[in-house]
PDB file of C-alpha atoms in Angstrom:
ATOM      1  CA  MET E 220       0.000   0.000   0.000  1.00  0.00           C
ATOM      2  CA  ALA E 221       1.373   3.408  -0.941  1.00  0.00           C
ATOM      3  CA  ALA E 222       2.133   5.790   1.899  1.00  0.00           C
ATOM      4  CA  ASP E 223      -0.142   8.775   2.310  1.00  0.00           C
ATOM      5  CA  PRO E 224       1.316  11.961   0.791  1.00  0.00           C
ATOM      6  CA  LEU E 225       2.016  13.588   4.149  1.00  0.00           C
ATOM      7  CA  THR E 226       4.144  10.623   5.255  1.00  0.00           C
ATOM      8  CA  THR E 227       5.872  10.626   1.863  1.00  0.00           C
ATOM      9  CA  ALA E 228       6.724  14.303   2.173  1.00  0.00           C
ATOM     10  CA  ILE E 229       7.994  13.954   5.758  1.00  0.00           C
ATOM     11  CA  ASP E 230      10.109  10.907   4.913  1.00  0.00           C
ATOM     12  CA  ALA E 231      11.597  12.865   2.005  1.00  0.00           C
ATOM     13  CA  GLY E 232      12.648  15.633   4.417  1.00  0.00           C
ATOM     14  CA  THR E 233      10.240  18.210   3.015  1.00  0.00           C
ATOM     15  CA  PRO E 234       9.873  21.147   5.452  1.00  0.00           C
ATOM     16  CA  LEU E 235       6.501  21.657   7.168  1.00  0.00           C
ATOM     17  CA  VAL E 236       5.040  25.079   7.919  1.00  0.00           C
ATOM     18  CA  VAL E 237       1.907  24.999  10.089  1.00  0.00           C
ATOM     19  CA  LEU E 238      -0.241  28.130   9.886  1.00  0.00           C
ATOM     20  CA  SER E 239      -1.845  28.473  13.315  1.00  0.00           C
ATOM     21  CA  PRO E 240      -4.477  31.168  13.889  1.00  0.00           C
ATOM     22  CA  HIS E 241      -4.098  31.083  17.685  1.00  0.00           C
ATOM     23  CA  LEU E 242      -1.640  29.978  20.357  1.00  0.00           C
ATOM     24  CA  ASP E 243      -2.757  26.341  20.535  1.00  0.00           C
ATOM     25  CA  ASP E 244      -4.411  25.583  17.185  1.00  0.00           C
ATOM     26  CA  ALA E 245      -1.353  23.935  15.619  1.00  0.00           C
ATOM     27  CA  VAL E 246      -0.954  21.426  18.459  1.00  0.00           C
ATOM     28  CA  LEU E 247      -4.711  20.879  18.846  1.00  0.00           C
ATOM     29  CA  SER E 248      -5.137  19.974  15.186  1.00  0.00           C
ATOM     30  CA  CYS E 249      -1.675  18.814  14.045  1.00  0.00           C
ATOM     31  CA  GLY E 250       0.140  17.795  17.236  1.00  0.00           C
ATOM     32  CA  ALA E 251       0.388  14.112  16.340  1.00  0.00           C
ATOM     33  CA  LEU E 252       1.663  14.825  12.825  1.00  0.00           C
ATOM     34  CA  MET E 253       4.220  17.301  14.178  1.00  0.00           C
ATOM     35  CA  ALA E 254       5.367  14.825  16.831  1.00  0.00           C
ATOM     36  CA  HIS E 255       6.070  12.314  14.052  1.00  0.00           C
ATOM     37  CA  ALA E 256       7.732  14.889  11.787  1.00  0.00           C
ATOM     38  CA  ALA E 257       9.990  16.464  14.441  1.00  0.00           C
ATOM     39  CA  GLY E 258      13.481  15.043  14.016  1.00  0.00           C
ATOM     40  CA  ARG E 259      12.665  13.807  10.514  1.00  0.00           C
ATOM     41  CA  THR E 260      12.344  17.202   8.850  1.00  0.00           C
ATOM     42  CA  GLU E 261      12.198  20.914   9.650  1.00  0.00           C
ATOM     43  CA  VAL E 262       8.899  21.926  11.250  1.00  0.00           C
ATOM     44  CA  ARG E 263       7.842  25.522  11.872  1.00  0.00           C
ATOM     45  CA  VAL E 264       4.650  26.789  13.501  1.00  0.00           C
ATOM     46  CA  ALA E 265       3.662  30.336  12.549  1.00  0.00           C
ATOM     47  CA  THR E 266       0.946  31.733  14.832  1.00  0.00           C
ATOM     48  CA  PHE E 267      -0.883  34.823  13.618  1.00  0.00           C
ATOM     49  CA  PHE E 268      -3.178  36.200  16.347  1.00  0.00           C
ATOM     50  CA  THR E 269      -0.931  36.263  19.400  1.00  0.00           C
ATOM     51  CA  GLU E 270      -1.940  39.495  21.145  1.00  0.00           C
ATOM     52  CA  GLY E 271      -4.846  40.532  23.365  1.00  0.00           C
ATOM     53  CA  GLY E 272      -6.224  44.045  23.538  1.00  0.00           C
ATOM     54  CA  CYS E 273      -6.405  46.641  26.252  1.00  0.00           C
ATOM     55  CA  PRO E 274      -9.602  47.487  28.140  1.00  0.00           C
ATOM     56  CA  PRO E 275     -12.427  48.290  27.938  1.00  0.00           C
ATOM     57  CA  TYR E 276     -13.384  44.810  26.749  1.00  0.00           C
ATOM     58  CA  THR E 277     -16.641  43.747  25.167  1.00  0.00           C
ATOM     59  CA  PHE E 278     -19.026  41.517  27.095  1.00  0.00           C
ATOM     60  CA  SER E 279     -17.790  38.536  25.040  1.00  0.00           C
ATOM     61  CA  GLY E 280     -14.195  39.481  25.780  1.00  0.00           C
ATOM     62  CA  ARG E 281     -14.906  39.681  29.507  1.00  0.00           C
ATOM     63  CA  ARG E 282     -16.663  36.303  29.424  1.00  0.00           C
ATOM     64  CA  TYR E 283     -13.629  34.702  27.771  1.00  0.00           C
ATOM     65  CA  LEU E 284     -11.260  36.249  30.309  1.00  0.00           C
ATOM     66  CA  GLN E 285     -13.452  34.956  33.139  1.00  0.00           C
ATOM     67  CA  GLN E 286     -13.205  31.442  31.672  1.00  0.00           C
ATOM     68  CA  THR E 287      -9.417  31.619  31.749  1.00  0.00           C
ATOM     69  CA  GLY E 288      -9.269  33.115  35.249  1.00  0.00           C
ATOM     70  CA  GLN E 289      -7.157  36.034  34.004  1.00  0.00           C
ATOM     71  CA  PRO E 290      -8.915  39.443  33.948  1.00  0.00           C
ATOM     72  CA  ASP E 291      -6.225  41.197  31.872  1.00  0.00           C
ATOM     73  CA  ALA E 292      -6.020  40.235  28.179  1.00  0.00           C
ATOM     74  CA  GLU E 293      -2.483  41.494  27.637  1.00  0.00           C
ATOM     75  CA  ARG E 294      -1.239  39.458  30.602  1.00  0.00           C
ATOM     76  CA  LEU E 295      -3.222  36.408  29.439  1.00  0.00           C
ATOM     77  CA  TYR E 296      -1.675  36.507  25.976  1.00  0.00           C
ATOM     78  CA  ARG E 297       1.791  36.939  27.451  1.00  0.00           C
ATOM     79  CA  ASP E 298       1.141  33.733  29.426  1.00  0.00           C
ATOM     80  CA  ARG E 299      -0.276  32.004  26.340  1.00  0.00           C
ATOM     81  CA  ARG E 300       2.797  32.896  24.289  1.00  0.00           C
ATOM     82  CA  ALA E 301       4.993  31.407  27.002  1.00  0.00           C
ATOM     83  CA  GLU E 302       2.866  28.229  27.047  1.00  0.00           C
ATOM     84  CA  ASP E 303       3.163  27.911  23.286  1.00  0.00           C
ATOM     85  CA  ARG E 304       6.944  28.410  23.311  1.00  0.00           C
ATOM     86  CA  ASP E 305       7.350  25.776  26.023  1.00  0.00           C
ATOM     87  CA  VAL E 306       5.226  23.192  24.205  1.00  0.00           C
ATOM     88  CA  LEU E 307       6.783  23.706  20.773  1.00  0.00           C
ATOM     89  CA  GLU E 308      10.346  23.776  22.098  1.00  0.00           C
ATOM     90  CA  ARG E 309       9.667  20.568  24.019  1.00  0.00           C
ATOM     91  CA  LEU E 310       8.360  19.093  20.763  1.00  0.00           C
ATOM     92  CA  GLY E 311      11.487  20.226  18.959  1.00  0.00           C
ATOM     93  CA  VAL E 312       9.882  22.496  16.370  1.00  0.00           C
ATOM     94  CA  ASP E 313      10.515  26.112  15.439  1.00  0.00           C
ATOM     95  CA  TRP E 314       7.951  28.816  16.204  1.00  0.00           C
ATOM     96  CA  LEU E 315       7.008  32.330  15.131  1.00  0.00           C
ATOM     97  CA  HIS E 316       4.580  34.666  16.920  1.00  0.00           C
ATOM     98  CA  LEU E 317       3.387  37.157  14.316  1.00  0.00           C
ATOM     99  CA  GLY E 318       1.814  39.711  16.651  1.00  0.00           C
ATOM    100  CA  LEU E 319      -1.688  40.312  15.278  1.00  0.00           C
ATOM    101  CA  THR E 320      -4.544  40.974  17.704  1.00  0.00           C
ATOM    102  CA  ASP E 321      -7.062  38.206  18.402  1.00  0.00           C
ATOM    103  CA  GLY E 322     -10.435  38.781  16.734  1.00  0.00           C
ATOM    104  CA  LEU E 323     -12.249  38.947  20.055  1.00  0.00           C
ATOM    105  CA  PHE E 324     -10.209  42.046  20.991  1.00  0.00           C
ATOM    106  CA  ARG E 325      -9.625  43.640  17.571  1.00  0.00           C
ATOM    107  CA  ARG E 326     -10.741  47.254  17.256  1.00  0.00           C
ATOM    108  CA  LYS E 327     -11.887  49.151  14.185  1.00  0.00           C
ATOM    109  CA  PRO E 328      -9.237  51.408  12.621  1.00  0.00           C
ATOM    110  CA  THR E 329     -11.346  54.462  13.576  1.00  0.00           C
ATOM    111  CA  ALA E 330     -11.961  53.270  17.147  1.00  0.00           C
ATOM    112  CA  SER E 331     -10.048  56.229  18.606  1.00  0.00           C
ATOM    113  CA  GLY E 332     -12.671  58.660  17.251  1.00  0.00           C
ATOM    114  CA  GLY E 333     -16.442  58.574  16.972  1.00  0.00           C
ATOM    115  CA  HIS E 334     -18.231  58.271  20.296  1.00  0.00           C
ATOM    116  CA  PRO E 335     -16.997  60.179  23.351  1.00  0.00           C
ATOM    117  CA  GLY E 336     -14.547  58.333  25.586  1.00  0.00           C
ATOM    118  CA  TRP E 337     -17.031  57.721  28.392  1.00  0.00           C
ATOM    119  CA  VAL E 338     -19.437  56.059  25.906  1.00  0.00           C
ATOM    120  CA  ARG E 339     -16.701  53.726  24.658  1.00  0.00           C
ATOM    121  CA  ARG E 340     -15.873  52.782  28.229  1.00  0.00           C
ATOM    122  CA  VAL E 341     -19.491  51.968  29.074  1.00  0.00           C
ATOM    123  CA  LEU E 342     -20.327  50.359  25.714  1.00  0.00           C
ATOM    124  CA  PRO E 343     -17.132  49.205  23.983  1.00  0.00           C
ATOM    125  CA  GLU E 344     -18.859  46.950  21.426  1.00  0.00           C
ATOM    126  CA  PRO E 345     -19.249  49.568  18.624  1.00  0.00           C
ATOM    127  CA  ALA E 346     -15.490  50.182  18.623  1.00  0.00           C
ATOM    128  CA  HIS E 347     -14.695  46.491  17.995  1.00  0.00           C
ATOM    129  CA  VAL E 348     -14.516  44.752  14.637  1.00  0.00           C
ATOM    130  CA  TYR E 349     -16.336  41.708  16.044  1.00  0.00           C
ATOM    131  CA  PRO E 350     -18.511  42.953  18.938  1.00  0.00           C
ATOM    132  CA  THR E 351     -19.849  39.544  20.025  1.00  0.00           C
ATOM    133  CA  TYR E 352     -18.533  36.012  19.926  1.00  0.00           C
ATOM    134  CA  ARG E 353     -21.610  34.136  18.722  1.00  0.00           C
ATOM    135  CA  LEU E 354     -23.018  36.751  16.347  1.00  0.00           C
ATOM    136  CA  HIS E 355     -19.735  37.991  14.861  1.00  0.00           C
ATOM    137  CA  VAL E 356     -16.559  36.038  15.684  1.00  0.00           C
ATOM    138  CA  CYS E 357     -18.049  32.617  14.913  1.00  0.00           C
ATOM    139  CA  THR E 358     -20.085  33.422  11.813  1.00  0.00           C
ATOM    140  CA  GLY E 359     -17.162  32.961   9.434  1.00  0.00           C
ATOM    141  CA  ARG E 360     -17.840  36.363   7.845  1.00  0.00           C
ATOM    142  CA  ILE E 361     -14.830  38.662   7.513  1.00  0.00           C
ATOM    143  CA  SER E 362     -15.780  42.210   8.483  1.00  0.00           C
ATOM    144  CA  ARG E 363     -15.227  45.113   6.088  1.00  0.00           C
ATOM    145  CA  TYR E 364     -13.242  46.678   8.936  1.00  0.00           C
ATOM    146  CA  ASP E 365     -10.768  43.787   8.717  1.00  0.00           C
ATOM    147  CA  ALA E 366      -9.420  44.594   5.242  1.00  0.00           C
ATOM    148  CA  ASP E 367      -6.028  45.643   6.627  1.00  0.00           C
ATOM    149  CA  THR E 368      -5.850  42.474   8.720  1.00  0.00           C
ATOM    150  CA  MET E 369      -6.660  40.362   5.661  1.00  0.00           C
ATOM    151  CA  GLY E 370      -3.910  42.077   3.669  1.00  0.00           C
ATOM    152  CA  CYS E 371      -1.403  41.543   6.475  1.00  0.00           C
ATOM    153  CA  VAL E 372      -2.288  37.846   6.809  1.00  0.00           C
ATOM    154  CA  GLN E 373      -1.955  37.369   3.035  1.00  0.00           C
ATOM    155  CA  ALA E 374       1.474  38.994   2.975  1.00  0.00           C
ATOM    156  CA  LEU E 375       2.663  36.832   5.867  1.00  0.00           C
ATOM    157  CA  VAL E 376       1.356  33.626   4.275  1.00  0.00           C
ATOM    158  CA  GLU E 377       3.040  34.445   0.966  1.00  0.00           C
ATOM    159  CA  LYS E 378       6.340  34.993   2.774  1.00  0.00           C
ATOM    160  CA  LEU E 379       6.011  31.772   4.784  1.00  0.00           C
ATOM    161  CA  ALA E 380       5.124  29.794   1.648  1.00  0.00           C
ATOM    162  CA  SER E 381       7.915  31.243  -0.492  1.00  0.00           C
ATOM    163  CA  PRO E 382      10.507  28.435  -0.121  1.00  0.00           C
ATOM    164  CA  PRO E 383       9.807  25.822  -2.837  1.00  0.00           C
ATOM    165  CA  HIS E 384       8.568  22.336  -1.945  1.00  0.00           C
ATOM    166  CA  THR E 385       7.242  23.288   1.485  1.00  0.00           C
ATOM    167  CA  VAL E 386       4.252  21.474   2.980  1.00  0.00           C
ATOM    168  CA  LEU E 387       1.939  24.305   3.969  1.00  0.00           C
ATOM    169  CA  LEU E 388      -0.658  23.247   6.552  1.00  0.00           C
ATOM    170  CA  ALA E 389      -3.578  25.646   6.998  1.00  0.00           C
ATOM    171  CA  PRO E 390      -6.826  25.536   8.969  1.00  0.00           C
ATOM    172  CA  SER E 391      -9.989  24.461   7.164  1.00  0.00           C
ATOM    173  CA  ALA E 392     -11.895  26.758   9.573  1.00  0.00           C
ATOM    174  CA  VAL E 393     -14.237  24.114  10.954  1.00  0.00           C
ATOM    175  CA  GLY E 394     -16.364  26.009  13.473  1.00  0.00           C
ATOM    176  CA  ALA E 395     -16.175  29.206  11.368  1.00  0.00           C
ATOM    177  CA  HIS E 396     -14.045  31.301  13.752  1.00  0.00           C
ATOM    178  CA  VAL E 397     -13.207  34.382  11.697  1.00  0.00           C
ATOM    179  CA  ASP E 398      -9.479  34.270  12.530  1.00  0.00           C
ATOM    180  CA  HIS E 399      -9.346  30.722  11.155  1.00  0.00           C
ATOM    181  CA  VAL E 400     -11.257  31.883   8.043  1.00  0.00           C
ATOM    182  CA  LEU E 401      -8.763  34.723   7.515  1.00  0.00           C
ATOM    183  CA  VAL E 402      -5.795  32.323   7.565  1.00  0.00           C
ATOM    184  CA  ARG E 403      -7.606  29.747   5.411  1.00  0.00           C
ATOM    185  CA  THR E 404      -8.536  32.415   2.857  1.00  0.00           C
ATOM    186  CA  ALA E 405      -4.964  33.702   2.664  1.00  0.00           C
ATOM    187  CA  ALA E 406      -3.652  30.158   2.153  1.00  0.00           C
ATOM    188  CA  GLU E 407      -6.259  29.473  -0.517  1.00  0.00           C
ATOM    189  CA  LEU E 408      -5.373  32.682  -2.376  1.00  0.00           C
ATOM    190  CA  SER E 409      -1.624  32.069  -2.154  1.00  0.00           C
ATOM    191  CA  GLY E 410      -1.544  29.770  -5.171  1.00  0.00           C
ATOM    192  CA  GLN E 411       0.645  27.333  -3.205  1.00  0.00           C
ATOM    193  CA  PRO E 412      -0.151  23.656  -2.631  1.00  0.00           C
ATOM    194  CA  VAL E 413      -1.864  23.470   0.746  1.00  0.00           C
ATOM    195  CA  ALA E 414      -2.947  20.658   3.063  1.00  0.00           C
ATOM    196  CA  TYR E 415      -5.833  21.857   5.211  1.00  0.00           C
ATOM    197  CA  TYR E 416      -6.217  20.475   8.709  1.00  0.00           C
ATOM    198  CA  SER E 417      -9.584  19.849  10.327  1.00  0.00           C
ATOM    199  CA  ASP E 418      -9.792  22.195  13.317  1.00  0.00           C
ATOM    200  CA  PHE E 419      -9.909  20.191  16.576  1.00  0.00           C
ATOM    201  CA  PRO E 420     -11.881  20.079  18.857  1.00  0.00           C
ATOM    202  CA  TYR E 421     -14.439  22.031  16.830  1.00  0.00           C
ATOM    203  CA  ASN E 422     -14.604  19.183  14.305  1.00  0.00           C
ATOM    204  CA  GLN E 423     -16.188  17.064  17.021  1.00  0.00           C
ATOM    205  CA  ARG E 424     -19.325  19.231  16.681  1.00  0.00           C
ATOM    206  CA  HIS E 425     -19.084  20.818  13.219  1.00  0.00           C
ATOM    207  CA  CYS E 426     -18.273  19.839   9.623  1.00  0.00           C
ATOM    208  CA  PRO E 427     -16.057  21.613   7.084  1.00  0.00           C
ATOM    209  CA  ASP E 428     -17.671  24.257   4.896  1.00  0.00           C
ATOM    210  CA  PRO E 429     -19.005  22.198   1.955  1.00  0.00           C
ATOM    211  CA  ALA E 430     -18.518  25.055  -0.524  1.00  0.00           C
ATOM    212  CA  PHE E 431     -14.841  25.345   0.453  1.00  0.00           C
ATOM    213  CA  VAL E 432     -14.334  21.558   0.183  1.00  0.00           C
ATOM    214  CA  GLU E 433     -16.043  21.392  -3.220  1.00  0.00           C
ATOM    215  CA  ARG E 434     -14.250  24.463  -4.560  1.00  0.00           C
ATOM    216  CA  ASN E 435     -10.867  22.869  -3.876  1.00  0.00           C
ATOM    217  CA  ALA E 436     -11.898  19.235  -4.594  1.00  0.00           C
ATOM    218  CA  LEU E 437     -10.591  18.212  -1.168  1.00  0.00           C
ATOM    219  CA  VAL E 438     -10.566  14.661   0.176  1.00  0.00           C
ATOM    220  CA  GLU E 439      -9.843  13.459   3.713  1.00  0.00           C
ATOM    221  CA  VAL E 440      -6.706  11.692   4.921  1.00  0.00           C
ATOM    222  CA  GLU E 441      -6.557  10.371   8.509  1.00  0.00           C
ATOM    223  CA  TRP E 442      -3.459  10.533  10.699  1.00  0.00           C
ATOM    224  CA  ALA E 443      -3.564   8.162  13.693  1.00  0.00           C
ATOM    225  CA  ARG E 444       0.061   7.961  14.898  1.00  0.00           C
ATOM    226  CA  GLU E 445       1.457   9.707  18.023  1.00  0.00           C
ATOM    227  CA  LEU E 446      -2.019  10.473  19.395  1.00  0.00           C
ATOM    228  CA  THR E 447      -1.114   9.832  23.043  1.00  0.00           C
ATOM    229  CA  THR E 448       1.881  12.158  22.670  1.00  0.00           C
ATOM    230  CA  LYS E 449      -0.495  14.814  21.344  1.00  0.00           C
ATOM    231  CA  VAL E 450      -2.797  14.564  24.386  1.00  0.00           C
ATOM    232  CA  ALA E 451       0.105  15.377  26.716  1.00  0.00           C
ATOM    233  CA  LEU E 452       1.042  18.365  24.550  1.00  0.00           C
ATOM    234  CA  VAL E 453      -2.530  19.695  24.546  1.00  0.00           C
ATOM    235  CA  ARG E 454      -2.716  19.468  28.351  1.00  0.00           C
ATOM    236  CA  ALA E 455       0.290  21.759  28.589  1.00  0.00           C
ATOM    237  CA  TYR E 456      -1.882  24.643  27.324  1.00  0.00           C
ATOM    238  CA  ARG E 457      -3.186  25.062  30.844  1.00  0.00           C
ATOM    239  CA  SER E 458      -4.850  28.419  30.262  1.00  0.00           C
ATOM    240  CA  GLN E 459      -7.125  26.895  27.618  1.00  0.00           C
ATOM    241  CA  THR E 460      -7.826  23.252  28.419  1.00  0.00           C
ATOM    242  CA  ASP E 461     -10.543  23.798  31.029  1.00  0.00           C
ATOM    243  CA  ALA E 462     -12.590  25.925  28.635  1.00  0.00           C
ATOM    244  CA  LEU E 463     -11.976  23.673  25.636  1.00  0.00           C
ATOM    245  CA  PHE E 464     -12.471  20.353  27.426  1.00  0.00           C
ATOM    246  CA  PRO E 465     -14.957  20.656  30.312  1.00  0.00           C
ATOM    247  CA  GLY E 466     -14.396  17.770  32.675  1.00  0.00           C
ATOM    248  CA  GLY E 467     -10.770  17.409  31.592  1.00  0.00           C
ATOM    249  CA  ARG E 468     -11.296  14.632  29.030  1.00  0.00           C
ATOM    250  CA  ILE E 469      -9.426  15.202  25.763  1.00  0.00           C
ATOM    251  CA  PRO E 470     -10.813  12.910  23.017  1.00  0.00           C
ATOM    252  CA  VAL E 471      -8.179  10.666  21.441  1.00  0.00           C
ATOM    253  CA  VAL E 472      -9.224  10.783  17.798  1.00  0.00           C
ATOM    254  CA  PRO E 473      -7.301  10.705  14.500  1.00  0.00           C
ATOM    255  CA  GLU E 474      -6.267  14.002  12.980  1.00  0.00           C
ATOM    256  CA  ILE E 475      -7.988  14.815   9.702  1.00  0.00           C
ATOM    257  CA  TYR E 476      -6.282  16.487   6.746  1.00  0.00           C
ATOM    258  CA  LEU E 477      -7.989  17.679   3.570  1.00  0.00           C
ATOM    259  CA  LEU E 478      -5.896  17.383   0.427  1.00  0.00           C
ATOM    260  CA  ALA E 479      -6.397  18.672  -3.108  1.00  0.00           C
ATOM    261  CA  PRO E 480      -5.678  16.839  -6.394  1.00  0.00           C
ATOM    262  CA  GLY E 481      -1.948  16.317  -6.833  1.00  0.00           C
ATOM    263  CA  GLU E 482      -1.451  15.858  -3.078  1.00  0.00           C
ATOM    264  CA  ARG E 483      -3.996  13.115  -2.384  1.00  0.00           C
ATOM    265  CA  ALA E 484      -3.417   9.518  -1.406  1.00  0.00           C
ATOM    266  CA  GLY E 485      -3.161   7.406  -4.516  1.00  0.00           C
ATOM    267  CA  ASP E 486      -1.416  10.041  -6.632  1.00  0.00           C
ATOM    268  CA  ASP E 487       2.120   9.469  -7.844  1.00  0.00           C
ATOM    269  CA  PRO E 488       4.068  10.546  -4.712  1.00  0.00           C
ATOM    270  CA  VAL E 489       6.909  12.026  -6.748  1.00  0.00           C
ATOM    271  CA  GLY E 490       5.502  13.127 -10.081  1.00  0.00           C
ATOM    272  CA  GLY E 491       2.089  14.024  -8.666  1.00  0.00           C
ATOM    273  CA  SER E 492       3.049  16.097  -5.626  1.00  0.00           C
ATOM    274  CA  ARG E 493       4.223  19.684  -5.919  1.00  0.00           C
ATOM    275  CA  TRP E 494       5.703  19.367  -2.414  1.00  0.00           C
ATOM    276  CA  LEU E 495       8.530  17.147  -3.641  1.00  0.00           C
ATOM    277  CA  SER E 496      11.457  18.123  -5.823  1.00  0.00           C
TER     278      SER E 496
END
C-alpha cells in the first residue's frame, strides 16, 4: 500500500510550515503529525493572532477572560505565548509569533474617534470589529473593517510559503471562527499547494464548509500515529484546556487532513506532488 502523501513528504525531508491562527491551534489539530515529523524534517509553527487588547473589553471578551481566570487580556496573551513556546520547544519544532490581535479584541481602525470616551468605556462593542462572539466572531464572515488584517495575513502567508517544496498546513476553519477563516482564505489565495487540517476540537461538533471543500476538490486523509503524545502536549496549554475540554477529558481521535488533487493519497508521490522536488 502506498504511503499517504504527508508521510511521503515527511520521509523525504520536506519542510513543514503549520499556519496556526491562535496559540494552541497547531498542536490541537496537528500535534500528532508534528510529533512524528519532528526530528525527521524541519517543522515551523507560525501563529498569527498572538496578542490581546487593552480594556475596555466587550461583554464577550470579559466572558472569555473569566473562563481563563485572568482578567487582563495582555497578561493572558503573554502567558499564552509562554505556554506555546514551552510546548513547541519541548516538541522540537521552530515557532514564530506574528503579533496580530485576536479577533475577540480587535478594534476598528477608527476606534479612537467617533463616540466620546465615556461612551466607549461603558459600551465598547461599537469600537470592535467583532462585537460579540456568537453573532460575529463565529459566523465565518470577515468584516469590512478587517481589510487591513486580511492584507497583512496574506502577505505573511506568501512569505512563509515562499521556499519551494514546502508542505503548507492551513486551517480548514471548521467552526467558522473568523481568525481561522482569515488564515484559510490567505492560504487558498496564495496559489501554493496546501494541506488543510480539520480544526480540533471544533470538528467534534461541526463539519467543514461544503462550498470550500467542493471548490478545492478536497478529500480526507486520517493521521492516527502519536495520538497519546499529542494529548500530553494539549494538556500543557493550561490556560485553555478547562474551557476547551470541560471535565478534563481530551478525546483521542485521529487528525484529519484535507488534500487537493496532486497531493492526495493514490497520486504518484513524486511526479504528482508539488511538495517534492
